Coordinates of C-alpha atoms in Angstrom, one line a residue:
M1 CA 111.8 85.1 83.7
K2 CA 111.4 88.6 85.1
R3 CA 110.4 91.2 82.5
L4 CA 112.2 94.5 82.5
A5 CA 109.9 97.5 83.1
L6 CA 110.5 101.1 82.3
R7 CA 109.0 103.3 85.0
T8 CA 107.9 106.8 84.0
G9 CA 105.2 109.2 85.0
V10 CA 101.8 109.9 83.4
R11 CA 102.9 113.5 82.8
W12 CA 105.8 112.5 80.5
K13 CA 103.8 109.8 78.8
I14 CA 101.1 112.3 77.8
S15 CA 103.7 114.9 76.8
I16 CA 105.6 112.4 74.6
A17 CA 102.3 111.3 73.0
I18 CA 101.1 114.8 72.3
A19 CA 104.5 115.8 71.0
A20 CA 104.7 112.7 68.7
V21 CA 101.2 113.3 67.3
G22 CA 102.0 117.0 66.8
A23 CA 105.3 116.2 65.1
L24 CA 103.6 113.7 62.7
I25 CA 100.8 116.2 61.9
A26 CA 103.3 119.0 61.5
V27 CA 105.6 117.0 59.2
A28 CA 102.6 115.8 57.1
L29 CA 101.2 119.3 56.7
S30 CA 104.6 120.7 55.9
L31 CA 105.1 118.1 53.1
V32 CA 101.7 118.8 51.7
V33 CA 102.2 122.6 51.8
H34 CA 105.7 122.4 50.4
N35 CA 104.6 120.2 47.5
A36 CA 101.4 122.3 46.8
A37 CA 103.4 125.5 46.8
R38 CA 106.1 124.0 44.6
V39 CA 103.5 122.6 42.1
S40 CA 101.7 126.0 42.0
M41 CA 105.0 127.9 41.4
I42 CA 106.0 125.5 38.6
E43 CA 102.6 125.8 36.9
N44 CA 102.9 129.5 37.1
A45 CA 106.4 129.3 35.6
R46 CA 105.0 127.2 32.8
E47 CA 102.3 129.8 32.0
V48 CA 104.8 132.7 32.2
Q49 CA 107.2 130.8 30.0
L50 CA 104.5 130.1 27.4
E51 CA 103.3 133.7 27.4
R52 CA 106.8 134.9 26.8
L53 CA 107.3 132.5 24.0
L54 CA 104.0 133.5 22.3
G55 CA 105.1 137.2 22.5
A56 CA 108.4 136.2 20.9
Q57 CA 106.4 134.3 18.2
R58 CA 104.2 137.2 17.4
F59 CA 107.2 139.5 17.1
Y60 CA 109.1 137.0 15.0
E61 CA 106.1 136.4 12.7
A62 CA 105.4 140.1 12.3
T63 CA 108.9 140.6 10.9
S64 CA 110.6 138.8 8.1
M65 CA 111.1 135.3 9.5
Q66 CA 113.9 134.7 6.9
K67 CA 115.9 137.8 7.7
N68 CA 115.7 138.2 11.5
A69 CA 116.5 135.8 14.2
P70 CA 114.0 135.3 17.1
K71 CA 114.1 137.8 19.9
F72 CA 113.5 137.7 23.7
G73 CA 115.8 134.6 24.2
A74 CA 113.8 132.4 21.9
K75 CA 115.6 129.9 19.6
L76 CA 114.7 128.4 16.3
N77 CA 114.9 124.7 15.9
D78 CA 117.0 124.3 19.2
P79 CA 118.6 120.8 19.1
T80 CA 118.5 120.6 22.9
I81 CA 114.7 120.5 23.1
P82 CA 113.6 117.5 25.2
A83 CA 112.2 114.6 23.3
S84 CA 108.8 114.7 25.0
L85 CA 108.4 118.4 24.1
R86 CA 109.5 117.8 20.5
D87 CA 106.9 115.1 20.2
E88 CA 104.1 117.4 21.3
V89 CA 105.2 120.1 18.9
R90 CA 105.2 117.6 16.0
K91 CA 101.5 117.2 16.7
N92 CA 101.1 120.9 16.1
R93 CA 100.6 121.7 19.7
R94 CA 101.9 124.3 22.0
A95 CA 103.6 122.7 25.0
T96 CA 105.7 123.3 28.1
H97 CA 108.2 121.0 29.8
V98 CA 109.9 121.1 33.2
A99 CA 113.1 119.1 33.7
E100 CA 114.9 118.6 37.0
S101 CA 118.5 119.6 37.1
A102 CA 121.4 118.4 39.2
D103 CA 121.5 121.6 41.3
G104 CA 117.8 121.3 42.2
A105 CA 116.5 124.3 40.2
P106 CA 114.3 123.0 37.4
D107 CA 114.6 124.0 33.8
V108 CA 111.4 125.4 32.2
W109 CA 110.9 124.8 28.4
A110 CA 108.2 126.1 26.1
A111 CA 107.8 125.4 22.4
V112 CA 105.4 126.3 19.6
P113 CA 105.2 125.1 15.9
L114 CA 105.5 127.8 13.2
A115 CA 103.7 127.9 9.9
N116 CA 106.8 126.9 7.9
G117 CA 107.4 123.8 10.0
D118 CA 110.1 125.3 12.2
V119 CA 110.0 125.1 16.0
L120 CA 110.3 128.2 18.1
S121 CA 111.4 127.4 21.8
L122 CA 112.3 129.2 24.9
H123 CA 114.4 127.8 27.7
T124 CA 115.1 129.4 31.1
R125 CA 115.9 128.3 34.6
F126 CA 113.3 128.4 37.5
A127 CA 113.2 132.0 38.7
D128 CA 115.6 132.8 41.6
R129 CA 112.9 134.7 43.3
S130 CA 110.7 131.6 43.3
A131 CA 113.5 129.5 44.7
T132 CA 114.0 132.1 47.4
I133 CA 110.3 132.0 48.2
M134 CA 110.4 128.2 48.5
D135 CA 113.4 128.4 50.8
D136 CA 111.6 130.9 53.0
L137 CA 108.5 128.8 53.0
D138 CA 110.5 125.7 54.0
R139 CA 112.2 127.6 56.8
A140 CA 108.8 128.8 58.0
L141 CA 107.4 125.3 57.9
I142 CA 110.4 124.0 59.9
I143 CA 110.0 126.7 62.5
G144 CA 106.3 126.1 62.7
S145 CA 106.8 122.3 63.1
V146 CA 109.3 122.7 65.9
S147 CA 107.0 125.2 67.6
V148 CA 104.1 122.7 67.4
V149 CA 106.3 120.0 68.9
F150 CA 107.5 122.2 71.8
G151 CA 104.0 123.6 72.2
G152 CA 102.6 120.0 72.4
C153 CA 105.2 119.1 75.0
A154 CA 104.3 122.1 77.1
L155 CA 100.6 121.3 76.7
G156 CA 101.2 117.6 77.6
V157 CA 103.2 118.6 80.7
L158 CA 100.4 120.9 81.8
I159 CA 97.6 118.4 81.2
G160 CA 99.7 115.4 82.4
G161 CA 100.9 117.3 85.4
Q162 CA 97.4 118.0 86.6
L163 CA 96.4 114.4 86.1
S164 CA 99.6 113.2 87.7
R165 CA 99.0 115.4 90.8
R166 CA 95.4 114.1 91.1
L167 CA 96.6 110.5 90.9
R168 CA 99.4 111.1 93.4
K169 CA 96.9 112.6 95.8
A170 CA 94.6 109.7 95.4
A171 CA 97.5 107.2 95.9
A172 CA 98.7 109.1 99.0
A173 CA 95.1 109.1 100.4
A174 CA 94.8 105.4 99.6
G175 CA 98.1 104.7 101.4
R176 CA 96.8 106.5 104.5
V177 CA 93.7 104.3 104.4
A178 CA 95.9 101.2 104.1
E179 CA 97.8 102.5 107.2
G180 CA 94.5 102.5 109.2
H181 CA 93.2 106.0 108.8
T182 CA 89.7 105.0 108.0
D183 CA 88.4 108.5 108.1
V184 CA 90.4 109.5 105.1
R185 CA 88.4 109.9 101.8
V186 CA 90.2 109.7 98.5
R187 CA 87.6 111.8 96.7
E188 CA 88.1 114.7 99.1
A189 CA 91.9 114.4 98.9
V190 CA 91.8 114.6 95.1
G191 CA 89.6 117.7 95.1
G192 CA 89.7 120.0 92.0
V193 CA 87.0 121.6 89.9
V194 CA 87.4 119.4 86.8
R195 CA 85.7 116.0 87.0
D196 CA 87.3 113.1 85.2
E197 CA 88.0 109.3 85.6
T198 CA 90.2 110.1 88.6
D199 CA 87.0 111.0 90.5
E200 CA 85.4 107.7 89.5
L201 CA 88.4 105.9 90.8
A202 CA 88.4 107.8 94.0
R203 CA 84.7 107.1 94.6
A204 CA 85.3 103.4 93.9
V205 CA 88.2 103.3 96.4
D206 CA 86.0 105.2 99.0
A207 CA 83.2 102.7 98.5
L208 CA 85.6 99.8 98.8
T209 CA 87.0 101.3 102.0
D210 CA 83.6 101.8 103.5
A211 CA 82.6 98.2 102.6
L212 CA 85.8 96.8 104.1
N213 CA 85.4 99.0 107.3
E214 CA 81.8 97.7 107.7
R215 CA 83.0 94.2 107.3
I216 CA 85.9 94.6 109.7
E217 CA 83.7 96.3 112.2
A218 CA 81.1 93.5 111.9
E219 CA 83.8 90.8 112.3
R220 CA 85.2 92.7 115.3
R221 CA 81.7 92.9 117.0
V222 CA 81.0 89.2 116.3
T223 CA 84.4 88.3 117.8
A224 CA 84.0 90.5 120.8
D225 CA 80.4 89.3 121.4
I226 CA 81.5 85.6 121.2
A227 CA 84.4 86.2 123.5
H228 CA 82.3 88.1 125.9
E229 CA 79.6 85.4 125.9
L230 CA 82.2 82.7 126.5
R231 CA 83.8 84.5 129.4
T232 CA 81.0 83.6 131.9
P233 CA 80.8 79.9 131.1
V234 CA 84.6 79.6 130.9
T235 CA 84.9 81.3 134.3
G236 CA 82.3 78.9 135.7
L237 CA 84.1 75.9 134.2
L238 CA 87.4 77.0 135.8
T239 CA 85.7 77.4 139.2
A240 CA 84.1 74.0 138.9
A241 CA 87.4 72.5 138.0
E242 CA 88.9 73.8 141.2
L243 CA 86.3 71.7 143.1
L244 CA 87.3 68.5 141.5
P245 CA 89.4 66.0 143.5
P246 CA 93.1 66.0 143.1
G247 CA 94.5 63.8 140.3
R248 CA 95.9 63.8 136.8
P249 CA 92.5 64.2 135.1
T250 CA 91.7 67.2 137.3
E251 CA 95.0 68.8 136.3
L252 CA 94.2 68.3 132.6
V253 CA 90.8 69.8 133.0
R254 CA 92.2 72.8 134.9
D255 CA 95.0 73.3 132.4
R256 CA 92.6 73.3 129.4
A257 CA 90.1 75.5 131.2
Q258 CA 92.8 78.0 132.0
A259 CA 94.0 77.9 128.4
M260 CA 90.5 78.6 127.2
R261 CA 90.2 81.5 129.6
T262 CA 93.4 83.0 128.4
L263 CA 92.3 82.6 124.8
V264 CA 89.0 84.4 125.5
E265 CA 90.8 87.2 127.3
D266 CA 93.3 87.6 124.4
V267 CA 90.4 87.6 121.8
L268 CA 88.7 90.4 123.8
E269 CA 91.9 92.4 124.0
V270 CA 92.4 92.1 120.2
A271 CA 88.8 93.2 119.7
R272 CA 89.4 96.3 121.9
L273 CA 92.6 97.1 120.1
D274 CA 90.9 96.8 116.7
S275 CA 88.2 99.2 117.8
A276 CA 90.8 102.0 118.1
S277 CA 89.3 103.0 121.4
E278 CA 92.3 102.3 123.6
R279 CA 94.3 105.2 125.0
A280 CA 97.6 105.1 126.7
E281 CA 98.1 106.3 130.3
L282 CA 101.5 107.9 129.9
Q283 CA 104.3 108.1 132.5
E284 CA 107.9 109.2 132.4
L285 CA 110.2 106.3 133.2
P286 CA 113.8 105.2 132.5
L287 CA 113.5 102.6 129.7
G288 CA 116.5 100.5 130.5
E289 CA 115.8 100.2 134.2
F290 CA 112.1 99.4 133.6
V291 CA 112.9 96.7 131.0
S292 CA 115.6 95.1 133.2
R293 CA 113.2 95.0 136.2
R294 CA 110.2 93.7 134.3
I295 CA 112.3 91.1 132.3
G296 CA 113.8 89.9 135.6
L297 CA 110.2 89.2 136.9
L298 CA 108.9 87.7 133.7
D299 CA 111.9 85.4 132.9
P300 CA 115.1 85.6 135.0
D301 CA 117.0 83.5 132.4
V302 CA 116.7 86.2 129.8
T303 CA 119.9 88.3 129.3
V304 CA 119.2 92.1 129.4
Q305 CA 121.8 94.6 128.1
V306 CA 121.3 98.3 128.4
V307 CA 123.6 100.0 125.9
H308 CA 122.2 103.5 126.4
E309 CA 119.7 104.6 129.0
S310 CA 116.9 107.0 128.0
W311 CA 113.8 108.4 129.6
V312 CA 110.5 107.8 127.7
S313 CA 106.9 108.8 128.0
T314 CA 104.9 105.6 127.7
D315 CA 102.3 103.4 129.3
P316 CA 104.1 101.0 131.7
R317 CA 101.3 98.4 131.6
R318 CA 101.1 98.2 127.9
L319 CA 104.9 98.2 127.5
E320 CA 105.1 95.3 129.9
R321 CA 102.4 93.5 127.9
I322 CA 104.4 93.9 124.7
L323 CA 107.6 92.6 126.4
G324 CA 105.7 89.6 127.9
N325 CA 104.2 88.6 124.6
L326 CA 107.5 88.9 122.8
L327 CA 109.3 86.8 125.4
G328 CA 106.4 84.3 125.3
N329 CA 106.7 84.0 121.6
A330 CA 110.5 83.5 121.8
A331 CA 110.0 80.8 124.5
K332 CA 107.3 79.0 122.5
H333 CA 108.8 79.1 119.0
G334 CA 112.5 80.0 119.5
S335 CA 115.5 78.7 121.3
T336 CA 117.7 79.8 124.1
P337 CA 119.5 82.0 124.8
V338 CA 116.9 84.9 124.6
E339 CA 118.6 88.3 124.6
V340 CA 117.0 91.7 125.2
T341 CA 118.9 94.9 124.3
V342 CA 117.9 98.4 125.2
E343 CA 119.5 101.2 123.2
G344 CA 118.0 104.6 123.7
R345 CA 114.3 104.3 122.8
V346 CA 114.8 101.0 121.0
V347 CA 114.2 97.6 122.5
R348 CA 115.3 94.4 120.7
V349 CA 114.3 90.9 121.6
R350 CA 116.2 88.1 120.0
D351 CA 116.1 84.3 120.2
H352 CA 118.2 81.8 118.5
G353 CA 115.6 79.6 116.9
P354 CA 114.6 79.1 113.3
G355 CA 113.4 82.7 112.9
F356 CA 110.1 84.2 111.8
P357 CA 108.2 82.7 108.9
E358 CA 108.3 84.5 105.6
E359 CA 104.5 85.2 105.8
L360 CA 104.9 87.1 109.0
L361 CA 107.9 89.1 107.7
R362 CA 105.9 90.0 104.5
D363 CA 102.4 90.6 105.9
G364 CA 103.0 91.2 109.6
P365 CA 101.4 89.3 112.5
S366 CA 97.9 88.0 112.0
R367 CA 95.5 86.5 114.5
F368 CA 95.1 82.7 114.5
R369 CA 98.0 82.3 112.1
T370 CA 101.2 81.1 113.7
G371 CA 103.3 80.7 110.5
S372 CA 105.4 77.8 109.2
M373 CA 105.5 74.3 110.7
D374 CA 108.9 74.6 112.3
R375 CA 107.7 77.5 114.3
A376 CA 104.0 76.8 114.6
G377 CA 103.6 73.7 116.8
H378 CA 101.2 75.4 119.1
G379 CA 99.6 78.8 119.9
H380 CA 96.9 80.9 118.3
G381 CA 98.9 83.7 116.7
L382 CA 97.5 86.3 119.1
G383 CA 100.6 87.1 121.0
L384 CA 102.4 89.1 118.3
T385 CA 99.0 90.5 117.1
I386 CA 98.4 91.9 120.6
A387 CA 101.9 93.2 120.9
A388 CA 101.6 95.0 117.6
G389 CA 98.3 96.5 118.6
Q390 CA 99.6 97.7 121.9
A391 CA 102.6 99.2 120.1
R392 CA 100.2 101.2 118.0
V393 CA 98.4 102.5 121.1
L394 CA 101.8 103.7 122.4
G395 CA 102.5 105.4 119.0
A396 CA 105.5 103.0 118.6
R397 CA 106.6 100.7 115.8
L398 CA 107.1 97.0 116.1
T399 CA 109.2 95.4 113.4
F400 CA 110.3 91.8 112.7
R401 CA 113.2 90.4 110.9
N402 CA 115.5 87.3 111.0
A403 CA 119.1 87.5 112.1
A404 CA 120.3 85.1 109.4
P405 CA 119.3 85.1 105.7
S406 CA 116.9 82.5 104.3
G407 CA 118.6 79.1 103.9
A408 CA 121.2 79.6 106.6
A409 CA 122.1 76.7 108.9
E410 CA 119.8 76.2 111.9
G411 CA 121.0 77.8 115.1
T412 CA 123.1 80.5 113.3
G413 CA 120.3 83.1 113.2
G414 CA 117.2 83.6 115.2
A415 CA 114.2 85.9 115.3
I416 CA 114.5 89.6 116.2
A417 CA 111.6 91.8 117.2
V418 CA 112.4 95.5 117.6
L419 CA 110.2 98.0 119.4
W420 CA 110.8 101.6 118.4
L421 CA 109.3 104.0 121.0
P422 CA 108.4 107.5 119.8
E423 CA 110.3 110.6 120.8
H424 CA 107.0 112.3 121.7
A425 CA 104.0 110.9 123.4
P426 CA 101.2 109.8 121.0
T427 CA 98.2 112.1 120.6
A428 CA 96.0 109.4 119.0
T429 CA 95.8 105.7 118.7
G430 CA 97.9 104.3 115.9
S431 CA 99.6 107.6 115.1
F432 CA 102.7 105.6 114.0
P433 CA 102.0 102.6 111.7
M434 CA 103.9 99.4 111.8
L435 CA 106.6 99.5 109.1
R436 CA 109.7 97.5 108.3
T437 CA 112.5 99.8 107.5
A438 CA 115.4 98.9 105.2
D439 CA 118.0 98.9 108.0
E440 CA 115.8 96.5 110.1
R441 CA 115.5 94.1 107.2
Q442 CA 119.3 93.8 107.1
P443 CA 120.8 91.2 109.4
Q444 CA 123.2 92.4 112.1
G445 CA 126.8 91.3 112.2

């Protein structure tokens, strides 16, 4: 079962993380500050209330307690005194009490026992000024919290943007290395003054690239040396086979010797193409006329259709080599009829066989790998590899697709190889990598 994945950038992940942490810290600090300020104001209100009540008590006791009522808002034996406050006064203690009210402003009580057993109390609401201060404080805390969140977002975008740019540069450089630009260094592409884990990743990728290049170069040299050393004995074997008396055994020896010679020449050509030392000898020529003439010499049974003629600057020898290998692949692994279409700078070669194997469509041609069994009865997998290498020398693209989707009835599809010649002459080997575009992956009607 395929798991759904939400794709997002490092910049926004860091921004969201910093903003979330900032919001949590801001909310926590706001709650702490709000509660601390509220407790402090209530304690101050208790002290003020008690001081006012003591002043009223002194004034009441200084006068005749029997003739004058308490002053300054104080009450004598108030029946509405809270029970907890009344209990404290019964213990002959001065006490204060804060009660929450329905409208949110607390009631502040203070009570003291008198010498004659009466209770003198004072009851007021929480000061309006204090409530206003708390409202202003809450407003400031909200504004501060929002500012912290937006500031964290901005900081996250700044930090994450820098990291994202470095990672994108590293990815782009690694992509160029994958396309064959072995001189590209990820560390140089990342650049920057600040050193972080991105530089470690870049150095690791560069080290991996160097190691792979050394291994590929060693394999290329070994392949070229083996093929070069085999050329002389194979040529001698072929010459000796010509001296054998006529007969079926002689024909078999000559055929195998010629196949071995062709294989050695192909391996040497692949080694030269891998070394990136090949250069095209460009000429201006009409593509449609050239393809029609060469196809007629290579295989007269192939149908050539020129939809639109175009002049191109290319190497005729290498272009002919590409066409020959594509036709040879169609003859070995496909079925007739084989059709070649020229439209502008695009050449399509189609057969009506089982189509290309999925491995080739996914990974491209590879030496000594011919694909699936229905298309791999013989051959060494060098034909398409050489064609792709020669296309890179021309600065062209060689793409592969099947005319029918996977699972279609046999004979209804076929394999299609498309050569895209460049508009301008190539300036260096492999200036246009082999890619399979979306439109080329779609079957034609």
